[in-house]
Short mmCIF file of C-alpha atoms in Angstrom, two decimals:
data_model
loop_
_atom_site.label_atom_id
_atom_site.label_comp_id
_atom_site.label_asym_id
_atom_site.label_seq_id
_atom_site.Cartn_x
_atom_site.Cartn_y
_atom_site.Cartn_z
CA UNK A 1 -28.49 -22.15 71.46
CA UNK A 2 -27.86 -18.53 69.71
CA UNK A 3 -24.32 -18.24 70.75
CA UNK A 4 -21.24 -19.22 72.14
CA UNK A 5 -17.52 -18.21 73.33
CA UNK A 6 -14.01 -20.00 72.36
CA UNK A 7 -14.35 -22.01 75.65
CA UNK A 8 -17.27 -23.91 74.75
CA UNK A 9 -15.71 -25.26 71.47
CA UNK A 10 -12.85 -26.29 73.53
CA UNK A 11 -14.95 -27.91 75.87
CA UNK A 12 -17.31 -29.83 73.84
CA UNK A 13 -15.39 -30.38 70.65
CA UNK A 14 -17.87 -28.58 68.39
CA UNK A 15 -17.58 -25.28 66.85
CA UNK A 16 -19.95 -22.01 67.63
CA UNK A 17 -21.34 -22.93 64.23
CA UNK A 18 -22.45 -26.42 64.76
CA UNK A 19 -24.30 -25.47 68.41
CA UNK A 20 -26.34 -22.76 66.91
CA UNK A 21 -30.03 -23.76 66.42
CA UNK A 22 -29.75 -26.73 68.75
CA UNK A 23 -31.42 -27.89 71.59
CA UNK A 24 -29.46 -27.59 74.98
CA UNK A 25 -31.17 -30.33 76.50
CA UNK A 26 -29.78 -32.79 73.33
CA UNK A 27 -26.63 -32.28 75.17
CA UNK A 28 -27.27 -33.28 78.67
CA UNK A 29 -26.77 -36.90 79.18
CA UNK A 30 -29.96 -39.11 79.15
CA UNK A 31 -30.65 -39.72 82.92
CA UNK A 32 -29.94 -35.93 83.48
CA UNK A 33 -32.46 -34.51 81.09
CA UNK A 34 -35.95 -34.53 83.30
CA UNK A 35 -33.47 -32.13 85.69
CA UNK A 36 -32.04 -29.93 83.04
CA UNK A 37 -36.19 -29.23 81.61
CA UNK A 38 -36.41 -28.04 85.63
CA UNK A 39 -33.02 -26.38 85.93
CA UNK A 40 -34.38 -24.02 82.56
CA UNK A 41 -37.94 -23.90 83.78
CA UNK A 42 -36.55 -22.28 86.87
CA UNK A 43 -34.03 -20.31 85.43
CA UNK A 44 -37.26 -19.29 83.02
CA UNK A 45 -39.18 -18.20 86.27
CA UNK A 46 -36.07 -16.14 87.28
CA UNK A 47 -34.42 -18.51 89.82
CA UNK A 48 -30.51 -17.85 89.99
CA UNK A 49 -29.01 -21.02 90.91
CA UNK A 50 -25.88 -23.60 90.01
CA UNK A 51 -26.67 -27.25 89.32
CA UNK A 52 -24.27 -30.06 88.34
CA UNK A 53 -25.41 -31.36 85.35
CA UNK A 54 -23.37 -34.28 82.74
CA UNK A 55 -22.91 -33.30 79.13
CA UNK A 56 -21.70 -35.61 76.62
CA UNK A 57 -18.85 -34.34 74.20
CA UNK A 58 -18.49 -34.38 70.15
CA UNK A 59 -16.89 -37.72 71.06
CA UNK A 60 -19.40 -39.35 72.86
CA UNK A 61 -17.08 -38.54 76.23
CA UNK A 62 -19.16 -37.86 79.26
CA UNK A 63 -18.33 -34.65 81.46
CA UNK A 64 -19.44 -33.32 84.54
CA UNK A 65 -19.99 -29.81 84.47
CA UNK A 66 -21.37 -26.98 86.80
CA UNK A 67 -23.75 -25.23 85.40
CA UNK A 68 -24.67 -21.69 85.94
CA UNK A 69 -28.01 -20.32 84.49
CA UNK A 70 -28.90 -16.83 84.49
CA UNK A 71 -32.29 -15.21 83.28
CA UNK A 72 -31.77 -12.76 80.59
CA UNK A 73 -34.32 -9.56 81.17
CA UNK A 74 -34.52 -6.92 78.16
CA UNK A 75 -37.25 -4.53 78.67
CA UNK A 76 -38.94 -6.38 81.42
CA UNK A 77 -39.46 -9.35 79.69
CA UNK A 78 -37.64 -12.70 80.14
CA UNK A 79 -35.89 -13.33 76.55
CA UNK A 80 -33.61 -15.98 77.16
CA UNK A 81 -30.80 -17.18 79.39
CA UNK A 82 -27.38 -17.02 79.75
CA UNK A 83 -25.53 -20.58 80.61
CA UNK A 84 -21.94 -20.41 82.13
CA UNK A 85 -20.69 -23.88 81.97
CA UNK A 86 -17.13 -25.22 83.96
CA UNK A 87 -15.67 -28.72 83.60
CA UNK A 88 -15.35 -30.08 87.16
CA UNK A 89 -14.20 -33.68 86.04
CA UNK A 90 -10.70 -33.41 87.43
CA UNK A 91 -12.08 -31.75 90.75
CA UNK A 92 -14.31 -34.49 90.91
CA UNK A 93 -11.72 -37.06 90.78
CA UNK A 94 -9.39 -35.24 92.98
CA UNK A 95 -12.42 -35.16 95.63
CA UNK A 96 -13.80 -38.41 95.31
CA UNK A 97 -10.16 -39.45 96.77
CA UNK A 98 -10.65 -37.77 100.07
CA UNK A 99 -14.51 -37.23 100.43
CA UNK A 100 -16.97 -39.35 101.25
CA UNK A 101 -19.88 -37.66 101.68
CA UNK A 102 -21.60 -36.56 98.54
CA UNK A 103 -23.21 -33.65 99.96
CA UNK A 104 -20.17 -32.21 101.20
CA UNK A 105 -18.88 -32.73 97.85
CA UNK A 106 -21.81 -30.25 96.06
CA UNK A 107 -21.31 -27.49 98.66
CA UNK A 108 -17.61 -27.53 97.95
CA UNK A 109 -18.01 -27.82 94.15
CA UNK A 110 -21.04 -25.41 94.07
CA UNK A 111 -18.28 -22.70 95.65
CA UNK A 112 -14.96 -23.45 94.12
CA UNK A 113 -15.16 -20.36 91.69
CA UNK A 114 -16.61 -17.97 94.98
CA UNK A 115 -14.70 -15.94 97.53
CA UNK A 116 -15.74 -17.45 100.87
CA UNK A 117 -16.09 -14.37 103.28
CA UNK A 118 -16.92 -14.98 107.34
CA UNK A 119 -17.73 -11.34 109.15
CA UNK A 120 -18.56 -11.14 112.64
CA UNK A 121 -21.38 -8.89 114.18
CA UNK A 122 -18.50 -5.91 114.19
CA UNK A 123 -17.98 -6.47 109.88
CA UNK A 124 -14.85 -7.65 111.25
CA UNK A 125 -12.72 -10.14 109.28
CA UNK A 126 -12.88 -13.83 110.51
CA UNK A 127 -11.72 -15.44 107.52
CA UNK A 128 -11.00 -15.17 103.33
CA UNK A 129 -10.83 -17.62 101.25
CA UNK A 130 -7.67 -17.85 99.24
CA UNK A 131 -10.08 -17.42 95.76
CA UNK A 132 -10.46 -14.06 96.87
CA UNK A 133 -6.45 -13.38 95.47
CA UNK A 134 -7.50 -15.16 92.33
CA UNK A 135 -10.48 -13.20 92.04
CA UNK A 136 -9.96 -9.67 93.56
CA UNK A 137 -6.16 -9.94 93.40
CA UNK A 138 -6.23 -9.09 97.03
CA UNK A 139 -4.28 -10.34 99.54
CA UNK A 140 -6.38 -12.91 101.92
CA UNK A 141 -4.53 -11.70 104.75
CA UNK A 142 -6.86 -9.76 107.38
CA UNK A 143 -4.81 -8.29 109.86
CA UNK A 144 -6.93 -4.40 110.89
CA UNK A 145 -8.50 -4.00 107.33
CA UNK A 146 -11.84 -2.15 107.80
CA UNK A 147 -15.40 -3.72 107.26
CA UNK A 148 -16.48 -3.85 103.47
CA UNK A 149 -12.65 -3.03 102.30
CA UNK A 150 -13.26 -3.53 98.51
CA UNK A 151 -16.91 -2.59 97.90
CA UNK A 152 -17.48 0.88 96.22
CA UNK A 153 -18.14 3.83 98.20
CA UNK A 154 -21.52 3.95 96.53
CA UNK A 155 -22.76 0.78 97.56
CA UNK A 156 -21.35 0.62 100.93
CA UNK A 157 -24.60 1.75 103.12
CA UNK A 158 -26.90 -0.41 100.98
CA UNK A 159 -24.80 -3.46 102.52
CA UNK A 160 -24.02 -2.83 105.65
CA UNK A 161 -28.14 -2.07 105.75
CA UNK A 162 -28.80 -5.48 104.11
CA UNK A 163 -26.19 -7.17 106.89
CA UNK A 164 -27.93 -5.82 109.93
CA UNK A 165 -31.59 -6.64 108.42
CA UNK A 166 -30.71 -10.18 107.75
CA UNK A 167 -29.18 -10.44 111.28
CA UNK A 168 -32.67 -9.10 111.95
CA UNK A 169 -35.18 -11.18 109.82
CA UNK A 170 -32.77 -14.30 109.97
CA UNK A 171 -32.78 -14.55 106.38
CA UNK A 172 -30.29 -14.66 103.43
CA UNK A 173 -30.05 -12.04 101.00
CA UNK A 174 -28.47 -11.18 97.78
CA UNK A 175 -26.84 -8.29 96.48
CA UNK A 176 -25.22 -6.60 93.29
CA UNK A 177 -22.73 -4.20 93.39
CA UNK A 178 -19.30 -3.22 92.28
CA UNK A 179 -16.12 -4.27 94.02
CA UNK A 180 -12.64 -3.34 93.54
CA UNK A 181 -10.19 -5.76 91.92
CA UNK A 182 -6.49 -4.60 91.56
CA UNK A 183 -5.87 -4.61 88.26
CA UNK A 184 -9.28 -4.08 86.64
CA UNK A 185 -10.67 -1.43 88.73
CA UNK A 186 -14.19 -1.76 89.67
CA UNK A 187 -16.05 -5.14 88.50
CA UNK A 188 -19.80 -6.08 89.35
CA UNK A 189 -19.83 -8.90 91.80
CA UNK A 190 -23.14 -10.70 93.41
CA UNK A 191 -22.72 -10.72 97.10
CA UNK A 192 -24.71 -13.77 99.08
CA UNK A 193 -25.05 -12.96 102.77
CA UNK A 194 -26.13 -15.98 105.60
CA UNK A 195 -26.16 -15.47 108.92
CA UNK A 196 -25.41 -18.10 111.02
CA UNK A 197 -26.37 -18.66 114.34
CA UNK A 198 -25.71 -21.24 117.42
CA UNK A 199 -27.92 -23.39 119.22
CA UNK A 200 -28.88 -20.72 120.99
CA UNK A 201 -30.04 -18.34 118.55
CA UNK A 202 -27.37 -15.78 119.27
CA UNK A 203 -25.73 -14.35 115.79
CA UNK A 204 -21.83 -16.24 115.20
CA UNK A 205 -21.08 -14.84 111.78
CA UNK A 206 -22.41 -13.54 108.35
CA UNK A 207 -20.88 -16.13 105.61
CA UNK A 208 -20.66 -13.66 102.64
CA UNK A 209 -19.95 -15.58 98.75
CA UNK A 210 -18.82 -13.35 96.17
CA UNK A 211 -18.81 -14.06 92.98
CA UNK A 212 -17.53 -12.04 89.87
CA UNK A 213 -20.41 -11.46 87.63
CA UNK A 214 -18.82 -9.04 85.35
CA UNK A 215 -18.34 -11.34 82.16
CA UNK A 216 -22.20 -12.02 82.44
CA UNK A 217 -23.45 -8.13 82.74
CA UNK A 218 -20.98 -7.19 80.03
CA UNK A 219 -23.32 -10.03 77.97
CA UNK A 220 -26.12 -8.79 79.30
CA UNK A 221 -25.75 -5.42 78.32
CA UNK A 222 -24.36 -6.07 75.24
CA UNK A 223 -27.76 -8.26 74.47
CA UNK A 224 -29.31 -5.12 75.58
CA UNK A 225 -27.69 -3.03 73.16
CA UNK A 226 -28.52 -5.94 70.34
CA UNK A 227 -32.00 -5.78 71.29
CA UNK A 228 -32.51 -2.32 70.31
CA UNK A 229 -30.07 -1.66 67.32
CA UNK A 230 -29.51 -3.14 63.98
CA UNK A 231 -26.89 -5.42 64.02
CA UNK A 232 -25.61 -4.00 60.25
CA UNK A 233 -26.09 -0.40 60.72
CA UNK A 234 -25.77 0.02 64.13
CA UNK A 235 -28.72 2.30 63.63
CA UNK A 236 -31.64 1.68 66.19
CA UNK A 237 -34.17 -0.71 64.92
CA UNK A 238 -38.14 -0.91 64.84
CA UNK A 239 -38.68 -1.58 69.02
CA UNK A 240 -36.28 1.50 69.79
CA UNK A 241 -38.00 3.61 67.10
CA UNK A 242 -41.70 2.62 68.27
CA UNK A 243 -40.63 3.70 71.75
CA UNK A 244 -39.14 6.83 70.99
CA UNK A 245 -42.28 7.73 68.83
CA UNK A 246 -44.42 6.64 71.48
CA UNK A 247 -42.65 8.98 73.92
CA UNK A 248 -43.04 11.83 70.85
CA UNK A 249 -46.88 10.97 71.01
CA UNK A 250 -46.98 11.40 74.77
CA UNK A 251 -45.13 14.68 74.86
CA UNK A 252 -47.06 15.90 72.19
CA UNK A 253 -50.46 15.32 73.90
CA UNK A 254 -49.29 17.80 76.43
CA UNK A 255 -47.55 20.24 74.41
CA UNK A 256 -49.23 20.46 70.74
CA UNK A 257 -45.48 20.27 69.43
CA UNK A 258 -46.20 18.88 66.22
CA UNK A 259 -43.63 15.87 64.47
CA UNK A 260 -43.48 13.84 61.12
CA UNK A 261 -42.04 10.62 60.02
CA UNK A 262 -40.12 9.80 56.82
CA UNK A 263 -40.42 6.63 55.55
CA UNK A 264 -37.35 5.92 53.30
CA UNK A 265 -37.26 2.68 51.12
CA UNK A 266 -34.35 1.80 48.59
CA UNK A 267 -35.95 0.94 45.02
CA UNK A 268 -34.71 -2.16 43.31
CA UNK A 269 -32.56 -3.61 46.07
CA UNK A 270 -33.22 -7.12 45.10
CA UNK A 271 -31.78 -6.10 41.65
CA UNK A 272 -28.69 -5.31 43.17
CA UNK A 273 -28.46 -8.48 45.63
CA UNK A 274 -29.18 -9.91 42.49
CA UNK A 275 -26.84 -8.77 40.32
CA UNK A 276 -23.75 -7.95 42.75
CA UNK A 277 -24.40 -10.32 46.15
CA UNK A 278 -25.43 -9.85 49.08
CA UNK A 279 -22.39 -8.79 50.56
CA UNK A 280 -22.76 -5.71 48.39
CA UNK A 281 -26.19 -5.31 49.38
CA UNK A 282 -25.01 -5.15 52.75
CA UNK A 283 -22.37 -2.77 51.99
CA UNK A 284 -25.21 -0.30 50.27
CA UNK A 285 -27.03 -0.91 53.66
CA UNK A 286 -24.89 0.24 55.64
CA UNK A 287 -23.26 3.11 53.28
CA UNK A 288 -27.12 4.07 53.21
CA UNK A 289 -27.69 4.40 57.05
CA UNK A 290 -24.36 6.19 57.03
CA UNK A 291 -25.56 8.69 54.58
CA UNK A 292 -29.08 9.42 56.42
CA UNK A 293 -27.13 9.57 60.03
CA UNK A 294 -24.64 12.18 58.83
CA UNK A 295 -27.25 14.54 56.67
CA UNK A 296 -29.40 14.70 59.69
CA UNK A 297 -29.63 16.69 62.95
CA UNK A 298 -28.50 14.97 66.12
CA UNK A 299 -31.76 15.60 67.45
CA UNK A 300 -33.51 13.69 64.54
CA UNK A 301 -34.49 9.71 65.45
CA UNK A 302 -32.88 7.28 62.65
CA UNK A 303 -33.63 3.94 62.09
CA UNK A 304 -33.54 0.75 60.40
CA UNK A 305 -36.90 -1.25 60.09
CA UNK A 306 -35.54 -4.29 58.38
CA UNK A 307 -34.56 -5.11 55.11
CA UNK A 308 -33.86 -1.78 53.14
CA UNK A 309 -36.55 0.41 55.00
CA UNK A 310 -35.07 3.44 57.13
CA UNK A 311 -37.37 5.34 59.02
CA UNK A 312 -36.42 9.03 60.58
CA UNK A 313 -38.34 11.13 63.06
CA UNK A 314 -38.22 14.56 63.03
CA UNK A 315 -39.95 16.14 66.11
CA UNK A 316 -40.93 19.69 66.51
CA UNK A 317 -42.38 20.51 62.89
CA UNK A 318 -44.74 23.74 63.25
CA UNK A 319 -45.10 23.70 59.37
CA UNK A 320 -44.16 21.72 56.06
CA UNK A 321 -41.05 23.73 54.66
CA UNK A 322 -39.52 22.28 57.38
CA UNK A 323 -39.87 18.48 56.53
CA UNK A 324 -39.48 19.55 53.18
CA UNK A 325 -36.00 21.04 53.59
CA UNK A 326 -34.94 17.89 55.42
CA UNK A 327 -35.87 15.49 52.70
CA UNK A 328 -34.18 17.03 50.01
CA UNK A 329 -30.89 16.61 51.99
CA UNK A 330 -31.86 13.49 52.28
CA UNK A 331 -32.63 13.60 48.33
CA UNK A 332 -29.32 14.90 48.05
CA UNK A 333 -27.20 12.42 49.99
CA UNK A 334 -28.71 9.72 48.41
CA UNK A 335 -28.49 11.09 44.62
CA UNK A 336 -24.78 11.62 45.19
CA UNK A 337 -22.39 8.91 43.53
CA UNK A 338 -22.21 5.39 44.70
CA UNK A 339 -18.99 3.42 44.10
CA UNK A 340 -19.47 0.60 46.62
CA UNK A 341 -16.90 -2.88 45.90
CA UNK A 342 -15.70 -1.03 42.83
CA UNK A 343 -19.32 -0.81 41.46
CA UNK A 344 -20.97 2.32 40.63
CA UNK A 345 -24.08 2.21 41.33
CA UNK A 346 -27.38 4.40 40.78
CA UNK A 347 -29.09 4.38 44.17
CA UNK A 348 -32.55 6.09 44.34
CA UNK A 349 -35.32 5.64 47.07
CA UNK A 350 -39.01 5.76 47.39
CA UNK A 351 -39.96 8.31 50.30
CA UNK A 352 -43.11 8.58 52.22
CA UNK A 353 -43.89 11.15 54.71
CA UNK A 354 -46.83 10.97 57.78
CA UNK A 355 -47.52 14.01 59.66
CA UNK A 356 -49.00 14.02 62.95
CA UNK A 357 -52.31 15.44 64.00
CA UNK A 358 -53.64 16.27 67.41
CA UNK A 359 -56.45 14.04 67.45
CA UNK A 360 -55.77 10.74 68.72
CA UNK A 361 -52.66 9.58 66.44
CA UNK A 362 -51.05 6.52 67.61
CA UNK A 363 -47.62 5.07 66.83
CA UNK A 364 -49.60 2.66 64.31
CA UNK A 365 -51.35 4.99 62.66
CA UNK A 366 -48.47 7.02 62.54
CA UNK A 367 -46.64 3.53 60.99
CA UNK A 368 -49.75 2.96 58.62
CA UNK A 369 -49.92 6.17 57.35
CA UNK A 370 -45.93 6.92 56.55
CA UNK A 371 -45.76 3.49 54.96
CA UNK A 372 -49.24 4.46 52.32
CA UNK A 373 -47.49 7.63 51.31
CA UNK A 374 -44.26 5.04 50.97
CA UNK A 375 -46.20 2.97 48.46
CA UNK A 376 -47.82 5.63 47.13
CA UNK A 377 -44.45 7.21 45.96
CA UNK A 378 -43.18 3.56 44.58
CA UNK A 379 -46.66 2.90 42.74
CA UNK A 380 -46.10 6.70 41.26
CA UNK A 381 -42.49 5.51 39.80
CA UNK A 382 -40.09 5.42 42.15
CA UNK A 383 -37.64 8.15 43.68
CA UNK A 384 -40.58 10.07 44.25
CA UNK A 385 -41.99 11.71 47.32
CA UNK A 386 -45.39 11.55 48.98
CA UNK A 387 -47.23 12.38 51.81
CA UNK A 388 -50.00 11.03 54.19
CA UNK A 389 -51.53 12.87 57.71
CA UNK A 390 -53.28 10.53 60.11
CA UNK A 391 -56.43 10.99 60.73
#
């Protein structure tokens, strides 16, 4: 577990704090575990699905849940998954007066939270369920409202294509797209589509589920945006940087436009952690990537590596003056007084400089050779400058 929301410390009685760093599946009660390994394993494999799953509380208390897991994808690649989680106890002991059938039961359960949508082969209303008021804050009422009446212009033709190809195929299908709720405009919302047919084979309805999926792509893109910029600085960090250098490499292939890197690293930063804390260390941090951001062009590449390394690409260098010129602002901004918590402080940093050639450079030997002339400049005494061109 990385992270949490208010809810879940109301639900399970312990704080964001205490979940982070533990297993999921210590949560799930014994007999459920062997199912909760397969619910992540398929979640893992990029299976969307709900299960019903019991937890057990910071009290020991058992609680039924439905339980929403949803692959996280960053970059094509599969980097974790996001769990929406809903106590169902009291529905389950308001149903369990009046239902016998357990199966019955999961289907209900499995769509309390959806708008239940019935078209006919004319998009024609049959029936809305009355979540759809709670949800969309429109009114369930059908009357002459035209096919589609909520979904945005935009995505209009992609479903009505999707509803005559599943007539078609006889097949289910799923869709994303943005729907219009009253009061907050336009919200994403995942669209399952079934046609149903008699015993005939002749086409009776599409059952449509919506569901309101905005909460989880506002996560999702906000893991997105975590994925590819420093938390502190809110500079981008090392896997935004390598791409955008590797795109620099590409374009320079095919135009000879040449480019440089500058290597920035703060001298003595563990002597201040050391002497003032770490929450001043972080305030130099940031105060540091502040100072680099505003002395640069807008079409210079900034980032944080980690730690106190910066990095900056500067693209379209035809000769040295030019890199030059923009590390001595840089020389500047940094040399200029420091007062940071009421400290002054004497801030100085080690700079090293790669160049690239048009023979084969590559984004680490680009790395390898900014980070020598780095060193270089340290080993020579600090607040120095040096410079390396890869070979």
């Amino acid at each position: 577990i990385t992270s949490g929301n208010r809810a879940l410390e109301q639900l399970s009685g312990y704080t964001v704090n205490e979940l982070i760093g533990e297993f999921f599946i210590d949560f799930v009660e014994t007999k459920d575990k062997e199912e909760a390994k397969e619910c992540l394993a398929q979640a893992l494999n990029g299976e969307l699905r709900d299960y019903r799953l019991n937890f057990l509380d910071k009290s020991g208390t058992l609680m039924g849940c439905l339980v929403k897991l949803t692959p996280i994808i960053l970059d094509g690649r599969q980097t974790g998954i996001f769990v929406g989680v809903k106590d169902m106890r009291e529905l389950d002991k308001l149903a369990s007066k009046y239902i016998d059938s357990e199966e019955k039961f999961r289907i209900i359960a499995e769509n309390v939270q959806d708008v239940i949508i019935l078209l006919n082969d004319k998009q024609e209303y049959l029936y809305v369920s009355p979540s759809g008021k709670e949800i969309f804050e429109y009114d369930q009422q059908i009357g002459e409202k035209h096919p589609f009446l909520n979904i945005h212009p935009g995505d209009v033709v992609l479903l009505e294509d999707r509803f005559q190809q599943a007539i078609k195929d006889k097949k289910s299908y799923k869709v994303e797209l943005k729907a219009m709720h009253v009061n907050k405009g336009w919200i994403w919302t995942e669209l399952n589509g079934t046609p149903v047919f008699d015993d005939n084979g002749k086409f009776k309805y599409m059952l449509l589920i919506a569901r309101d999926i905005s909460l989880q792509k506002e996560n999702v893109d906000q893991l997105e945006y975590y994925a590819y910029h420093d938390s502190l600085t809110g500079l981008p960090n090392r896997r935004f940087f390598t791409n955008r250098l590797q795109e620099i490499l590409e374009q320079e292939e095919k135009t000879g436009e040449g480019f440089a890197v500058i290597l920035i690293d703060i001298d003595d930063f563990k002597q201040i952690n050391d002497n003032f804390g770490h929450e001043t260390g972080d305030d130099v941090i940031q105060e540091f990537g502040s100072r680099l951001r505003e002395v640069l062009d807008s079409k210079d590449f900034v980032a944080r590596l980690g730690g106190d390394e910066f990095i900056a690409l500067i693209a379209n260098i035809h000769e040295e003056g030019q890199i030059l010129e923009k590390v001595e602002n840089i020389q500047q901004a940094i040399q200029a007084s420091w007062s940071i918590d009421d400290y002054a402080l004497n801030i100085s940093a080690s700079i090293g400089i790669a160049f690239s050639s048009l023979s084969g450079s590559t984004a680490t030997s680009v790395f390898k050779e900014a980070d020598k002339a780095m060193y270089n400049a340290k080993n020579s005494g600090k607040n120095l400058v040096r410079f390396n061109r890869p070979n």
